PDB file of N, CA and C in Angstrom:
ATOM      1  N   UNK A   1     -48.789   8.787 -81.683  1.00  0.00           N
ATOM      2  CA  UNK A   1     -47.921   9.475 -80.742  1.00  0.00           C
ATOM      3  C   UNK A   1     -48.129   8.914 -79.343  1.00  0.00           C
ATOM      4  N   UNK A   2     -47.333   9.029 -78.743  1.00  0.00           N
ATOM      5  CA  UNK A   2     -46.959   8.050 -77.248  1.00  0.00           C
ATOM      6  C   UNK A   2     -46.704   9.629 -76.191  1.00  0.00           C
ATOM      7  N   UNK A   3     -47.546  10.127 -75.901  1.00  0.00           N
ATOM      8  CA  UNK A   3     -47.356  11.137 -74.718  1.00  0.00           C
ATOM      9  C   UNK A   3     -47.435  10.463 -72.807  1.00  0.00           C
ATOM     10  N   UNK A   4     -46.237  10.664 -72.158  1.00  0.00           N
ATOM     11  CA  UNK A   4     -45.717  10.174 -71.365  1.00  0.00           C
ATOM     12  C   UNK A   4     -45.834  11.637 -70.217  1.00  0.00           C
ATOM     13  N   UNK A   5     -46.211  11.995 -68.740  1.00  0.00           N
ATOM     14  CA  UNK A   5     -46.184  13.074 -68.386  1.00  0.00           C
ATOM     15  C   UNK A   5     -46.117  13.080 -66.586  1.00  0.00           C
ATOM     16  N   UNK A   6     -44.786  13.374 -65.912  1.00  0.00           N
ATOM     17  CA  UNK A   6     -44.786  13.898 -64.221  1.00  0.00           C
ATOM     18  C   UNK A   6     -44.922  11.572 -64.099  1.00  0.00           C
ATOM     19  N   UNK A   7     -44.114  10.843 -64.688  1.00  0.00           N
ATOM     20  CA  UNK A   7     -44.121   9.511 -64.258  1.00  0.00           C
ATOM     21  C   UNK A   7     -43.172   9.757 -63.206  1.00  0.00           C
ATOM     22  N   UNK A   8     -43.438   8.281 -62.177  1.00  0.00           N
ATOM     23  CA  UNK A   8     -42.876   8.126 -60.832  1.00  0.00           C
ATOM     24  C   UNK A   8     -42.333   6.657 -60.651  1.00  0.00           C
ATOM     25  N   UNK A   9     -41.334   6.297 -60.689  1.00  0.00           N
ATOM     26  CA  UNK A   9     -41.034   4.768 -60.140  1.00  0.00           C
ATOM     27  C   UNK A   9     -40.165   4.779 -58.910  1.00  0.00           C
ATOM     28  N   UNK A  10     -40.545   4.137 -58.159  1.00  0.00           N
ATOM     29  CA  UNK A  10     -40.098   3.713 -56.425  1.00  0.00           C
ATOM     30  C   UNK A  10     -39.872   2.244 -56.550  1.00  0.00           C
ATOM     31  N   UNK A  11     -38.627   1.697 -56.209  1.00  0.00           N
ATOM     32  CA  UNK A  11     -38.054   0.239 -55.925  1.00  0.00           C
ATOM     33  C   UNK A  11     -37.758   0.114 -54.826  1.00  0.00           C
ATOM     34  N   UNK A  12     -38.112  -0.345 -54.111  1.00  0.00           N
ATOM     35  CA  UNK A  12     -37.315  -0.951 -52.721  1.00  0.00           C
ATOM     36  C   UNK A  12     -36.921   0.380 -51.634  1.00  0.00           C
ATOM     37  N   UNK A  13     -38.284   0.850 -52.068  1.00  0.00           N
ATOM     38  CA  UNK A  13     -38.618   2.246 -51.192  1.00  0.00           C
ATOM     39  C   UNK A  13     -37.200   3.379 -51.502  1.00  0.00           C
ATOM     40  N   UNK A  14     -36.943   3.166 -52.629  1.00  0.00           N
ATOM     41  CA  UNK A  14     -35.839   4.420 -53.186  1.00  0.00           C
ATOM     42  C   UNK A  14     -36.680   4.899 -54.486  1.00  0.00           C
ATOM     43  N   UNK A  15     -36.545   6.036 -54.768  1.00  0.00           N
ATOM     44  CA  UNK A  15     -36.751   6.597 -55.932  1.00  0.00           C
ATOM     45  C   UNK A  15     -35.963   6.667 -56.538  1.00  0.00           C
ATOM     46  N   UNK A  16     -36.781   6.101 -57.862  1.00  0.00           N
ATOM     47  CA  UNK A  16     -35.626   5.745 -59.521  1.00  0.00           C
ATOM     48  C   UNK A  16     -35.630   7.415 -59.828  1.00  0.00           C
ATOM     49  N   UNK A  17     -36.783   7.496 -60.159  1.00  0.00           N
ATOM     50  CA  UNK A  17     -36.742   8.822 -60.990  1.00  0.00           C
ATOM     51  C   UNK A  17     -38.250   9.702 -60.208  1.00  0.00           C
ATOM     52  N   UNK A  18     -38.451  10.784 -61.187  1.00  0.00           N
ATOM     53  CA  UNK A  18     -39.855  11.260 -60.301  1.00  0.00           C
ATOM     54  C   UNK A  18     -39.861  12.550 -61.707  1.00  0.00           C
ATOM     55  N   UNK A  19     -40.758  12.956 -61.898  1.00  0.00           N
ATOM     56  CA  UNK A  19     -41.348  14.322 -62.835  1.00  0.00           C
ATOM     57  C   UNK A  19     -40.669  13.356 -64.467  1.00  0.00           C
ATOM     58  N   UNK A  20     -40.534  12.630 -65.002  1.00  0.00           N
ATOM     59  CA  UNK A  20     -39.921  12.337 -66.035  1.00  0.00           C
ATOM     60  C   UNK A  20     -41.692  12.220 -67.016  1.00  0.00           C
ATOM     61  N   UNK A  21     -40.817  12.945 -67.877  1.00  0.00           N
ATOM     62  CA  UNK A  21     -41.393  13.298 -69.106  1.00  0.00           C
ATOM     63  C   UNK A  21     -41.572  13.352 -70.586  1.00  0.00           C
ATOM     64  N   UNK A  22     -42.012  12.534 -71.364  1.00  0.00           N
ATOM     65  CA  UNK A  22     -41.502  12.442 -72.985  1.00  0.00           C
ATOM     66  C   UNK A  22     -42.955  12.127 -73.863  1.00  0.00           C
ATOM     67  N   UNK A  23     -42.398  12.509 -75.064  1.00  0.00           N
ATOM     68  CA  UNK A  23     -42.689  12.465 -76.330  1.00  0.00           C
ATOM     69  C   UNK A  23     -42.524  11.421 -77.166  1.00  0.00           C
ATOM     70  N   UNK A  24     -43.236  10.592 -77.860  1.00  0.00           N
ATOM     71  CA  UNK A  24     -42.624   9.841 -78.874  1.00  0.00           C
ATOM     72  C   UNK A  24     -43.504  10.026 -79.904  1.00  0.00           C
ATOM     73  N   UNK A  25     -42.970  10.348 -81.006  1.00  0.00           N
ATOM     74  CA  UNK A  25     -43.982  10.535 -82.617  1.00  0.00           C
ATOM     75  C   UNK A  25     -44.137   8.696 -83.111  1.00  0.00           C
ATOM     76  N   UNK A  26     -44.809   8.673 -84.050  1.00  0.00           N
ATOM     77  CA  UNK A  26     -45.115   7.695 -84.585  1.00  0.00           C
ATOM     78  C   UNK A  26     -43.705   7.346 -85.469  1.00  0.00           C
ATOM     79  N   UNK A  27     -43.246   6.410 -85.960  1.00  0.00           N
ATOM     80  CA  UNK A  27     -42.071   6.259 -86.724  1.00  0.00           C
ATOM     81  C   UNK A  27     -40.955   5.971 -85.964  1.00  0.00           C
ATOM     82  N   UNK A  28     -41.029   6.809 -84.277  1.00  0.00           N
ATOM     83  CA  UNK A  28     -39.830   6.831 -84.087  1.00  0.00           C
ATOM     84  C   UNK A  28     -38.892   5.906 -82.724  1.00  0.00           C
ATOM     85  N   UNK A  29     -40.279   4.588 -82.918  1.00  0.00           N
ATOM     86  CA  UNK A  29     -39.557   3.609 -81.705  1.00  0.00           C
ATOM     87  C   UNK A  29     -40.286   2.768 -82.673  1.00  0.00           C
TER      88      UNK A  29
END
């Protein structure tokens, strides 16, 4: 399992995203 939790990416001093959050089980990527 791939637990992912509150990630942040900033480009060119803009924010992509911010609090992003996921799950991945085994099997399913």
């Amino acid at each position: 399992m791939l637990e992912a939790r509150d990630l942040y990416c900033e480009r060119d001093e803009r924010t992509l995203f911010r609090g992003l959050s996921f799950t991945v089980d085994a099997g399913e990527w």
